Amino acid sequence: MMRACSILVFLFSATIVSNVAADPVVLILKDYTNGTNYQINNVEEGGSLYVASNDAVASLNNIQLVTGGKPYLLSDLAAVQPDGIPQKITISGGLTITTTNTDSATNALTGYLYVTTAQQAQDPSFGVYVITGTHNIVLSGAQATTVILNTELVTPPDDVDRSEKTTYVSDLKMDIAKTVIFQWGIPGKQATNNQFFRNPFNYNNYDSNGNHLNTTQLFFDHVEPLQIGLDYWYISSSGSVSMTMKNTYVPNHNYTTTAVSTTGLVVSGTFLFNQHTVNFQQDPVNTQTFGSLISAYPSPRATVSFVFNGSDENSVQNYDIQNNATQLVKVVKFSAQTLTVSSSDVSAGTFYCQYFSNSNARNPMTTTVATSGATVPQGSTVTAGTGPTLAAGSTLTTAFPPGSTVSTVNAGTVTTVTAGSPTTSSATVATTTSVVRSPFSFFSFFVVLTLLIL
Ligand SMILES: *[C@@H]1O[C@H](CO)[C@@H](O)[C@H](O)[C@H]1NC(C)=O
Ligand SMILES: *[C@@H]1O[C@H](CO)[C@@H](O)[C@H](O)[C@H]1NC(C)=O
Ligand SMILES: *[C@@H]1O[C@H](CO)[C@@H](O)[C@H](O)[C@H]1NC(C)=O
Ligand SMILES: *[C@@H]1O[C@H](CO)[C@@H](O)[C@H](O)[C@H]1NC(C)=O
Ligand SMILES: *[C@@H]1O[C@H](CO)[C@@H](O)[C@H](O)[C@H]1NC(C)=O
């Protein structure tokens, strides 16, 4: 009886602790100096800890982590398998960091630690890669979240505006009508409005009065190599997606696309930026549509310009500190020869620009008729997907009665099916929300109930 009681008490306290919803964190190694025993309080019990570092082994050997009453050497934890899968340890009883490195050795460190939440650590659809070399990465599952942790470039090129950490993503291949979305930050912190690349690429069409008509969804089976100069970022995907990720930098200040219908990226992740020009391959027969998805947070002195140049027409978007942009889509209907991205100051700040070029000979994969805020027509149902937290582009399972409003569902792929008609159309809503109580909280609730009954 005593034993049963203590097991229950243990379960109870373990659950209480894991319910303390800590955010996932990134801890920069150079912030921890010799002479201090750092107790890290904001990491969640049960979270997974990863190390992203290609710092000198001698320096890593002098850094010790303690969790679960066990010491770990950072040099052991920094090892990455050839497929990019890192070591991980589970946080238990807090985390302590100490170092015996000299201050100059500490200051030279470029690596960092990443700690997930407990829920992410237990989620089989949640993955983490550390990019140290060339890795062939295959993602699968109905709703996968994959965190990409970059390490410092070993042989940095001369370009003044290159990032210290860059992932070069090539050969992106995916199932048609499935979704891949790249987001900046780490999952769980900025859950919304942080998309910087998506395939399919969706955009709304409006009439001359600004009323929403419908949504065009473009699926690109050809994607340019994507140079992502960020320390870390993540992917939300559904279906099978494969790509090669390489810890390298390829100069692309004057880049020519490799297909008529294609999509690519220009990212400024580390502040310095010199002009980049994308030269579009021209379709000799058909007209093309061009467009962009831009988020821009320029530094105080910079105006950042995104210009599509055509033979008779230009499209200009300027952003600065007062006029920033978050996930703004722009579609230009004239034939553009180039996209030029430039900043009035080399200290440009942070921005993300996905561009596309689409030959109008190709039919858009799907043209949609419903979107967030639309009313579901009488006689139709909205079917959609599974929780707990739905990523943008995921599918919802709840069936809604006829006449209900799609805005009640603000995440996932909303599919409207008109009864008695063979036509199916869909709309991807680009926000993320939690719609189902997480099984974890439900479990704690259950344990509390059990204790109350006892
Ligand atoms: C680390 O700090 C301790 C205590 O302040 C000091 O005695 C020691 O010399 C320092 N070691 C290095 C490598 O700086
Ligand atoms: C969507 O709107 C565009 C622009 O008005 C129009 O040309 C197209 O026919 C519409 N598509 C559908 C399926 O309604
Ligand atoms: C950029 O590349 C295009 C196509 O290769 C070439 O025509 C153009 O001269 C180049 N521009 C610069 C500034 O190097
Ligand atoms: C592109 O458009 C901008 C803005 O209208 C214009 O200033 C610039 O001269 C154009 N460049 C070319 C090469 O046409
Ligand atoms: C974007 O601009 C708005 C309005 O000026 C400002 O409130 C907000 O803080 C800016 N966001 C960022 C990330 O700079």
XYZ file of C-alpha atoms and ligand atoms in Angstrom, residues 254-256 279, ligand 3:
18
model
C 23.548 37.122 -59.851
C 21.468 33.963 -60.178
C 19.638 32.545 -63.198
C 17.287 36.341 -63.817
C 24.233 38.353 -64.485
O 24.018 37.136 -65.213
C 23.410 37.389 -66.478
C 23.055 36.032 -67.064
O 24.116 35.138 -66.950
C 24.355 38.178 -67.357
O 23.754 38.432 -68.601
C 24.651 39.498 -66.658
O 25.597 40.226 -67.380
C 25.174 39.288 -65.250
N 25.215 40.554 -64.567
C 26.229 40.900 -63.797
C 26.129 42.248 -63.168
O 27.206 40.201 -63.620
